[in-house]
């Protein structure tokens, strides 16, 4: 029976060929209530050509650097601050085989650790954004050969899906990619990104991924705030229709209208400005990669939904304002009529008193 077994060295060779060495970079973004704007600014050196426009990328500042142990692995952890109010926890761990099934458990453990760090900076536990970046540089030639050999595992990691995916789903997932040179490729999905680059130029891509998820986080918070205001406005409108609300609430309506204007302004300043600056780069790799990630995260759809909510809010508060104006006018007319009525009664009393005294 042993004669039919392949040599041990052959088995080892096959096993080694199946391993893909790389680094997992897991980042988590949160919104803090603290002011952390006194840290060292991150200077990311880019290997790819790009114009030297100032202030195109949002500034990231280093808050903390330390090493921790997760799942018996050494993890390099960096806490960064991106004004206004965004904290990024970035964990990096070198892996002998980045396609190992154990990665799912490792990612979950990293998520727990990163959330604990966000908690230290008073971040809102209900709003965070996570993403996994699989960085591979230990290869030669065309990375598509590696992708073709391990496409099922790569697609599963990109989608954080343990069960085997359908062939069509795998191919659709892997098509969402961008290349810069003949021997690199970046594949983007909602939960993860694979970056193959033999020169190890990962930092600039990771920075763009973090900015895109920063935009998504801000849009999620903005939508939540808008939905809360919409519910409040609908309740106010219902009470107004039922005449259960005093006219003094008009101050609240004016305040709410100002808040809507502030929300739109905030959206333009924080989100639109960042994307506009990046798109100023035009056809350069950074702009094209950001556009690819933005499409995958459906950032434009988020903006459209938020604008629809804000439009609905403006309509409701406009109706409320009109109702209160009419109600206030009616109240004034009633007061004037009542005052004239009281005045007439007073005149009649004086008239009868005068007749009584004369008699």
CSV table of C-alpha atoms in Angstrom, one decimal:
chain,number,residue,atom,x,y,z
A,1,UNK,CA,0.0,0.0,0.0
A,2,UNK,CA,2.8,2.4,0.8
A,3,UNK,CA,4.1,2.0,-2.7
A,4,UNK,CA,1.0,3.9,-4.0
A,5,UNK,CA,1.6,6.9,-1.8
A,6,UNK,CA,3.5,9.9,-3.2
A,7,UNK,CA,6.8,10.8,-1.7
A,8,UNK,CA,6.6,13.0,1.5
A,9,UNK,CA,8.6,15.7,-0.2
A,10,UNK,CA,6.1,16.0,-3.0
A,11,UNK,CA,3.3,16.4,-0.5
A,12,UNK,CA,5.2,19.2,1.3
A,13,UNK,CA,5.9,20.9,-2.0
A,14,UNK,CA,2.2,20.9,-3.0
A,15,UNK,CA,1.2,22.2,0.4
A,16,UNK,CA,3.8,25.0,0.3
A,17,UNK,CA,2.6,26.0,-3.2
A,18,UNK,CA,-0.9,26.4,-1.9
A,19,UNK,CA,0.1,28.9,0.8
A,20,UNK,CA,0.0,32.6,0.1
A,21,UNK,CA,2.0,34.7,2.5
A,22,UNK,CA,0.7,38.1,3.3
A,23,UNK,CA,-0.4,40.7,5.8
A,24,UNK,CA,-4.0,41.2,7.1
A,25,UNK,CA,-4.8,44.9,7.8
A,26,UNK,CA,-8.0,45.3,9.7
A,27,UNK,CA,-9.3,48.8,10.4
A,28,UNK,CA,-12.3,50.0,12.3
A,29,UNK,CA,-13.7,53.6,12.3
A,30,UNK,CA,-15.7,55.3,15.0
A,31,UNK,CA,-17.0,58.7,16.0
A,32,UNK,CA,-15.5,60.2,19.1
A,33,UNK,CA,-16.7,62.9,21.5
A,34,UNK,CA,-13.1,63.8,22.4
A,35,UNK,CA,-10.8,66.3,20.8
A,36,UNK,CA,-7.7,64.4,19.7
A,37,UNK,CA,-6.2,67.0,17.4
A,38,UNK,CA,-2.8,67.2,19.0
A,39,UNK,CA,-1.1,64.2,17.6
A,40,UNK,CA,1.6,63.6,14.9
A,41,UNK,CA,0.4,63.8,11.3
A,42,UNK,CA,0.7,60.6,9.3
A,43,UNK,CA,2.9,61.0,6.2
A,44,UNK,CA,2.0,58.3,3.7
A,45,UNK,CA,4.6,58.0,0.9
A,46,UNK,CA,3.1,57.0,-2.4
A,47,UNK,CA,4.9,54.8,-5.0
A,48,UNK,CA,2.4,55.5,-7.7
A,49,UNK,CA,2.5,58.8,-9.6
A,50,UNK,CA,0.0,61.5,-8.5
A,51,UNK,CA,-0.2,65.3,-8.6
A,52,UNK,CA,1.1,67.1,-5.6
A,53,UNK,CA,-2.1,69.0,-4.8
A,54,UNK,CA,-2.1,70.2,-1.2
A,55,UNK,CA,-4.9,69.1,1.2
A,56,UNK,CA,-6.5,66.7,-1.2
A,57,UNK,CA,-6.5,63.9,1.4
A,58,UNK,CA,-8.0,64.4,4.8
A,59,UNK,CA,-5.2,64.6,7.4
A,60,UNK,CA,-4.7,61.6,9.7
A,61,UNK,CA,-2.9,62.0,13.0
A,62,UNK,CA,-1.3,59.3,15.0
A,63,UNK,CA,-2.7,59.0,18.6
A,64,UNK,CA,-1.2,55.7,19.7
A,65,UNK,CA,1.1,52.9,18.5
A,66,UNK,CA,1.5,49.6,20.3
A,67,UNK,CA,1.8,45.9,19.9
A,68,UNK,CA,-0.8,43.5,21.2
A,69,UNK,CA,-1.4,39.7,21.1
A,70,UNK,CA,-4.5,38.4,19.4
A,71,UNK,CA,-5.1,34.7,18.8
A,72,UNK,CA,-1.5,34.1,19.8
A,73,UNK,CA,-0.3,36.3,17.1
A,74,UNK,CA,1.6,39.6,17.3
A,75,UNK,CA,-0.4,42.5,16.0
A,76,UNK,CA,0.8,46.0,15.2
A,77,UNK,CA,-1.9,48.4,16.3
A,78,UNK,CA,-2.2,52.1,15.3
A,79,UNK,CA,-4.8,54.5,16.5
A,80,UNK,CA,-5.3,57.5,14.2
A,81,UNK,CA,-7.5,60.6,14.4
A,82,UNK,CA,-9.1,62.2,11.4
A,83,UNK,CA,-10.8,65.5,12.0
A,84,UNK,CA,-13.5,66.1,12.7
A,85,UNK,CA,-14.3,63.5,15.4
A,86,UNK,CA,-13.2,60.3,13.5
A,87,UNK,CA,-11.0,57.7,15.2
A,88,UNK,CA,-9.4,54.9,13.1
A,89,UNK,CA,-8.0,51.8,14.8
A,90,UNK,CA,-5.8,49.9,12.4
A,91,UNK,CA,-4.5,46.4,13.2
A,92,UNK,CA,-1.8,44.6,11.1
A,93,UNK,CA,-0.8,41.0,11.4
A,94,UNK,CA,1.7,39.0,9.2
A,95,UNK,CA,0.4,35.6,8.1
A,96,UNK,CA,2.1,32.6,6.7
A,97,UNK,CA,-1.0,31.8,4.7
A,98,UNK,CA,-3.4,34.7,4.2
A,99,UNK,CA,-6.0,32.3,2.7
A,100,UNK,CA,-6.2,30.1,5.8
A,101,UNK,CA,-9.8,29.4,7.1
A,102,UNK,CA,-8.6,30.5,10.5
A,103,UNK,CA,-8.6,34.1,9.2
A,104,UNK,CA,-12.3,34.4,9.9
A,105,UNK,CA,-11.8,33.7,13.6
A,106,UNK,CA,-8.8,36.1,13.6
A,107,UNK,CA,-10.9,38.9,12.1
A,108,UNK,CA,-13.6,38.5,14.7
A,109,UNK,CA,-11.0,38.7,17.5
A,110,UNK,CA,-9.5,41.8,15.9
A,111,UNK,CA,-12.9,43.4,15.7
A,112,UNK,CA,-13.4,42.8,19.4
A,113,UNK,CA,-10.0,44.3,20.2
A,114,UNK,CA,-10.5,47.3,17.9
A,115,UNK,CA,-13.9,48.1,19.4
A,116,UNK,CA,-12.4,48.0,22.8
A,117,UNK,CA,-9.9,50.7,21.7
A,118,UNK,CA,-12.7,52.8,20.2
A,119,UNK,CA,-14.4,52.6,23.6
A,120,UNK,CA,-11.3,54.2,25.2
A,121,UNK,CA,-11.9,57.2,23.0
A,122,UNK,CA,-15.6,57.5,23.9
A,123,UNK,CA,-16.8,56.4,20.4
A,124,UNK,CA,-20.4,55.8,19.7
A,125,UNK,CA,-20.8,51.9,20.0
A,126,UNK,CA,-23.8,52.0,17.5
A,127,UNK,CA,-21.8,53.6,14.7
A,128,UNK,CA,-18.6,52.1,13.4
A,129,UNK,CA,-17.3,50.8,10.0
A,130,UNK,CA,-14.9,47.9,9.6
A,131,UNK,CA,-12.9,46.6,6.6
A,132,UNK,CA,-10.3,44.0,6.0
A,133,UNK,CA,-7.4,44.5,3.6
A,134,UNK,CA,-5.4,41.4,2.5
A,135,UNK,CA,-2.0,42.5,1.3
A,136,UNK,CA,0.2,40.2,-0.8
A,137,UNK,CA,3.7,41.0,-2.0
A,138,UNK,CA,5.6,37.8,-1.9
A,139,UNK,CA,5.2,36.6,-5.5
A,140,UNK,CA,6.6,37.1,-9.0
A,141,UNK,CA,4.9,37.6,-12.3
A,142,UNK,CA,1.2,38.2,-12.9
A,143,UNK,CA,-0.9,38.0,-9.7
A,144,UNK,CA,-3.9,36.9,-11.7
A,145,UNK,CA,-2.3,33.4,-11.7
A,146,UNK,CA,-2.5,33.3,-7.9
A,147,UNK,CA,-6.1,34.7,-8.1
A,148,UNK,CA,-7.1,32.0,-10.6
A,149,UNK,CA,-5.7,29.3,-8.5
A,150,UNK,CA,-7.3,30.5,-5.2
A,151,UNK,CA,-10.3,32.4,-6.5
A,152,UNK,CA,-12.9,30.6,-4.3
A,153,UNK,CA,-10.9,31.4,-1.1
A,154,UNK,CA,-10.2,35.0,-2.1
A,155,UNK,CA,-13.9,35.7,-3.0
A,156,UNK,CA,-15.0,34.1,0.3
A,157,UNK,CA,-12.6,36.3,2.3
A,158,UNK,CA,-13.7,39.4,0.4
A,159,UNK,CA,-17.3,38.7,1.4
A,160,UNK,CA,-16.5,37.2,4.8
A,161,UNK,CA,-18.4,34.1,3.7
A,162,UNK,CA,-17.4,30.7,5.1
A,163,UNK,CA,-19.7,28.6,2.9
A,164,UNK,CA,-18.5,27.9,-0.7
A,165,UNK,CA,-19.7,30.5,-3.2
A,166,UNK,CA,-21.3,29.8,-6.6
A,167,UNK,CA,-18.9,30.1,-9.6
A,168,UNK,CA,-20.8,33.0,-11.1
A,169,UNK,CA,-20.7,34.9,-7.7
A,170,UNK,CA,-17.0,34.3,-7.5
A,171,UNK,CA,-16.3,35.6,-11.0
A,172,UNK,CA,-18.6,38.6,-10.4
A,173,UNK,CA,-16.8,39.4,-7.2
A,174,UNK,CA,-13.3,39.2,-8.7
A,175,UNK,CA,-14.2,41.4,-11.7
A,176,UNK,CA,-14.5,44.4,-9.4
A,177,UNK,CA,-10.8,45.3,-9.6
A,178,UNK,CA,-8.3,47.9,-10.8
A,179,UNK,CA,-4.7,47.5,-12.1
A,180,UNK,CA,-1.9,50.0,-12.3
A,181,UNK,CA,1.1,48.0,-13.4
A,182,UNK,CA,1.4,44.6,-15.1
A,183,UNK,CA,2.1,42.8,-11.9
A,184,UNK,CA,-0.3,44.4,-9.4
A,185,UNK,CA,-4.1,44.3,-8.9
A,186,UNK,CA,-6.6,45.5,-6.3
A,187,UNK,CA,-9.9,43.7,-5.8
A,188,UNK,CA,-12.6,45.6,-3.9
A,189,UNK,CA,-15.7,44.3,-2.1
A,190,UNK,CA,-17.9,45.6,0.7
A,191,UNK,CA,-16.3,43.6,3.5
A,192,UNK,CA,-12.7,43.3,2.2
A,193,UNK,CA,-10.1,44.2,-0.3
A,194,UNK,CA,-7.2,42.2,-1.8
A,195,UNK,CA,-4.1,44.1,-2.8
A,196,UNK,CA,-1.4,42.3,-4.8
A,197,UNK,CA,1.7,44.5,-5.2
A,198,UNK,CA,5.2,43.0,-5.4
A,199,UNK,CA,6.6,46.4,-4.3
A,200,UNK,CA,4.6,46.4,-1.1
A,201,UNK,CA,2.9,49.7,-1.9
A,202,UNK,CA,-0.2,49.1,0.3
A,203,UNK,CA,-0.4,52.3,2.5
A,204,UNK,CA,-1.8,54.6,-0.1
A,205,UNK,CA,-4.5,52.2,-1.1
A,206,UNK,CA,-5.4,51.5,2.5
A,207,UNK,CA,-5.6,55.3,3.1
A,208,UNK,CA,-8.1,55.6,0.3
A,209,UNK,CA,-10.1,52.7,1.6
A,210,UNK,CA,-10.2,54.4,5.0
A,211,UNK,CA,-11.4,57.7,3.5
A,212,UNK,CA,-14.2,55.9,1.6
A,213,UNK,CA,-15.4,54.2,4.8
A,214,UNK,CA,-15.1,57.4,6.7
A,215,UNK,CA,-17.5,58.9,4.1
A,216,UNK,CA,-19.8,55.9,4.6
A,217,UNK,CA,-19.8,56.3,8.4
A,218,UNK,CA,-20.6,60.0,8.1
A,219,UNK,CA,-23.5,59.3,5.7
A,220,UNK,CA,-24.9,56.6,8.1
A,221,UNK,CA,-24.8,59.0,11.0
A,222,UNK,CA,-26.3,61.8,8.8
A,223,UNK,CA,-29.1,59.5,7.7
A,224,UNK,CA,-29.8,58.5,11.3
A,225,UNK,CA,-30.0,62.1,12.4
A,226,UNK,CA,-32.3,62.9,9.5
A,227,UNK,CA,-34.6,60.0,10.1
A,228,UNK,CA,-35.0,61.0,13.8
A,229,UNK,CA,-35.8,64.6,12.8
A,230,UNK,CA,-38.3,63.3,10.2
A,231,UNK,CA,-40.1,61.3,12.9
A,232,UNK,CA,-40.2,64.3,15.2
A,233,UNK,CA,-41.5,66.5,12.4
A,234,UNK,CA,-44.2,64.0,11.5
A,235,UNK,CA,-45.4,64.0,15.1
A,236,UNK,CA,-45.4,67.8,15.2
A,237,UNK,CA,-47.5,67.9,12.1
A,238,UNK,CA,-49.9,65.3,13.5
A,239,UNK,CA,-50.4,67.4,16.7
A,240,UNK,CA,-50.8,70.6,14.7
A,241,UNK,CA,-53.5,69.0,12.5
A,242,UNK,CA,-55.3,67.9,15.7
A,243,UNK,CA,-54.8,71.4,17.2
A,244,UNK,CA,-53.0,70.0,20.2
A,245,UNK,CA,-50.0,72.1,20.0
A,246,UNK,CA,-49.5,75.7,21.1
A,247,UNK,CA,-48.4,78.5,18.7
A,248,UNK,CA,-45.4,79.1,20.9
A,249,UNK,CA,-43.9,75.9,19.3
A,250,UNK,CA,-43.2,78.0,16.2
A,251,UNK,CA,-39.8,78.7,17.8
A,252,UNK,CA,-39.1,75.0,17.7
A,253,UNK,CA,-40.0,74.9,14.0
A,254,UNK,CA,-37.7,77.8,13.2
A,255,UNK,CA,-34.9,76.1,15.1
A,256,UNK,CA,-35.6,72.8,13.2
A,257,UNK,CA,-35.4,74.6,9.9
A,258,UNK,CA,-32.1,76.0,10.8
A,259,UNK,CA,-30.9,72.5,11.8
A,260,UNK,CA,-31.8,71.2,8.4
A,261,UNK,CA,-29.8,73.9,6.7
A,262,UNK,CA,-26.9,73.1,9.1
A,263,UNK,CA,-27.2,69.4,8.2
A,264,UNK,CA,-27.0,70.2,4.5
A,265,UNK,CA,-24.0,72.5,5.0
A,266,UNK,CA,-22.3,69.8,7.2
A,267,UNK,CA,-22.8,67.2,4.4
A,268,UNK,CA,-21.3,69.5,1.8
A,269,UNK,CA,-18.4,70.5,4.0
A,270,UNK,CA,-17.4,67.1,5.3
A,271,UNK,CA,-18.4,64.7,2.6
A,272,UNK,CA,-18.8,66.5,-0.7
A,273,UNK,CA,-15.6,68.5,-0.2
A,274,UNK,CA,-13.5,65.4,0.4
A,275,UNK,CA,-14.8,63.5,-2.6
A,276,UNK,CA,-14.5,66.6,-4.8
A,277,UNK,CA,-10.9,67.1,-3.8
A,278,UNK,CA,-10.0,63.5,-4.6
A,279,UNK,CA,-11.8,63.6,-7.9
A,280,UNK,CA,-9.7,66.7,-8.8
A,281,UNK,CA,-6.9,64.3,-9.4
A,282,UNK,CA,-8.9,63.2,-12.4
A,283,UNK,CA,-7.7,60.0,-14.2
A,284,UNK,CA,-4.9,59.3,-11.8
A,285,UNK,CA,-4.9,55.9,-10.1
A,286,UNK,CA,-6.0,57.3,-6.7
A,287,UNK,CA,-9.1,58.9,-8.1
A,288,UNK,CA,-10.1,55.8,-10.1
A,289,UNK,CA,-9.6,53.6,-7.0
A,290,UNK,CA,-11.7,55.9,-4.8
A,291,UNK,CA,-14.4,55.9,-7.4
A,292,UNK,CA,-14.4,52.1,-7.5
A,293,UNK,CA,-14.6,51.8,-3.7
A,294,UNK,CA,-17.4,54.5,-3.6
A,295,UNK,CA,-19.4,52.5,-6.1
A,296,UNK,CA,-19.0,49.3,-4.1
A,297,UNK,CA,-20.1,51.1,-0.9
A,298,UNK,CA,-23.0,52.7,-2.8
A,299,UNK,CA,-22.1,56.2,-1.4
A,300,UNK,CA,-24.1,57.9,-4.1
A,301,UNK,CA,-27.2,56.0,-3.2
A,302,UNK,CA,-26.7,56.9,0.5
A,303,UNK,CA,-26.5,60.6,-0.5
A,304,UNK,CA,-29.7,60.4,-2.6
A,305,UNK,CA,-31.6,58.8,0.2
A,306,UNK,CA,-30.4,61.4,2.7
A,307,UNK,CA,-31.3,64.3,0.4
A,308,UNK,CA,-34.8,62.8,-0.1
A,309,UNK,CA,-35.2,62.7,3.7
A,310,UNK,CA,-34.0,66.3,4.0
A,311,UNK,CA,-36.4,67.4,1.3
A,312,UNK,CA,-39.3,65.7,3.1
A,313,UNK,CA,-38.2,67.4,6.3
A,314,UNK,CA,-38.2,70.8,4.6
A,315,UNK,CA,-41.7,70.1,3.2
A,316,UNK,CA,-43.1,69.1,6.5
A,317,UNK,CA,-41.6,72.1,8.4
A,318,UNK,CA,-42.8,74.4,5.7
A,319,UNK,CA,-46.3,73.1,6.2
A,320,UNK,CA,-45.9,73.4,9.9
A,321,UNK,CA,-44.7,76.9,9.5
A,322,UNK,CA,-47.7,77.8,7.4
A,323,UNK,CA,-50.1,76.2,9.8
A,324,UNK,CA,-48.6,78.1,12.7
A,325,UNK,CA,-48.7,81.4,10.8
A,326,UNK,CA,-52.4,80.8,10.0
A,327,UNK,CA,-53.0,79.8,13.6
A,328,UNK,CA,-51.2,82.8,15.0
A,329,UNK,CA,-53.1,85.2,12.6
A,330,UNK,CA,-56.4,83.5,13.7
A,331,UNK,CA,-55.4,83.9,17.4
A,332,UNK,CA,-54.6,87.6,16.9
A,333,UNK,CA,-57.9,88.2,15.2
A,334,UNK,CA,-59.7,86.4,18.0
A,335,UNK,CA,-57.9,88.6,20.6
A,336,UNK,CA,-58.7,91.8,18.7
A,337,UNK,CA,-62.4,90.8,18.4
A,338,UNK,CA,-62.6,89.8,22.0
A,339,UNK,CA,-60.9,93.1,23.0
A,340,UNK,CA,-63.4,95.1,21.0
A,341,UNK,CA,-66.2,93.1,22.6
A,342,UNK,CA,-64.9,93.9,26.1
A,343,UNK,CA,-64.5,97.5,25.2
A,344,UNK,CA,-68.1,97.7,24.0
A,345,UNK,CA,-69.3,96.1,27.2
A,346,UNK,CA,-67.3,98.8,29.1
A,347,UNK,CA,-68.9,101.6,27.1
A,348,UNK,CA,-72.4,100.2,27.7
A,349,UNK,CA,-71.7,99.9,31.4
A,350,UNK,CA,-70.5,103.5,31.5
A,351,UNK,CA,-73.5,104.6,29.5
A,352,UNK,CA,-76.0,102.9,31.9
A,353,UNK,CA,-74.1,104.1,35.0
A,354,UNK,CA,-74.2,107.7,33.6
A,355,UNK,CA,-78.0,107.4,33.0
A,356,UNK,CA,-78.5,105.9,36.5
A,357,UNK,CA,-76.6,108.8,38.2
A,358,UNK,CA,-78.6,111.4,36.2
A,359,UNK,CA,-81.8,109.8,37.2
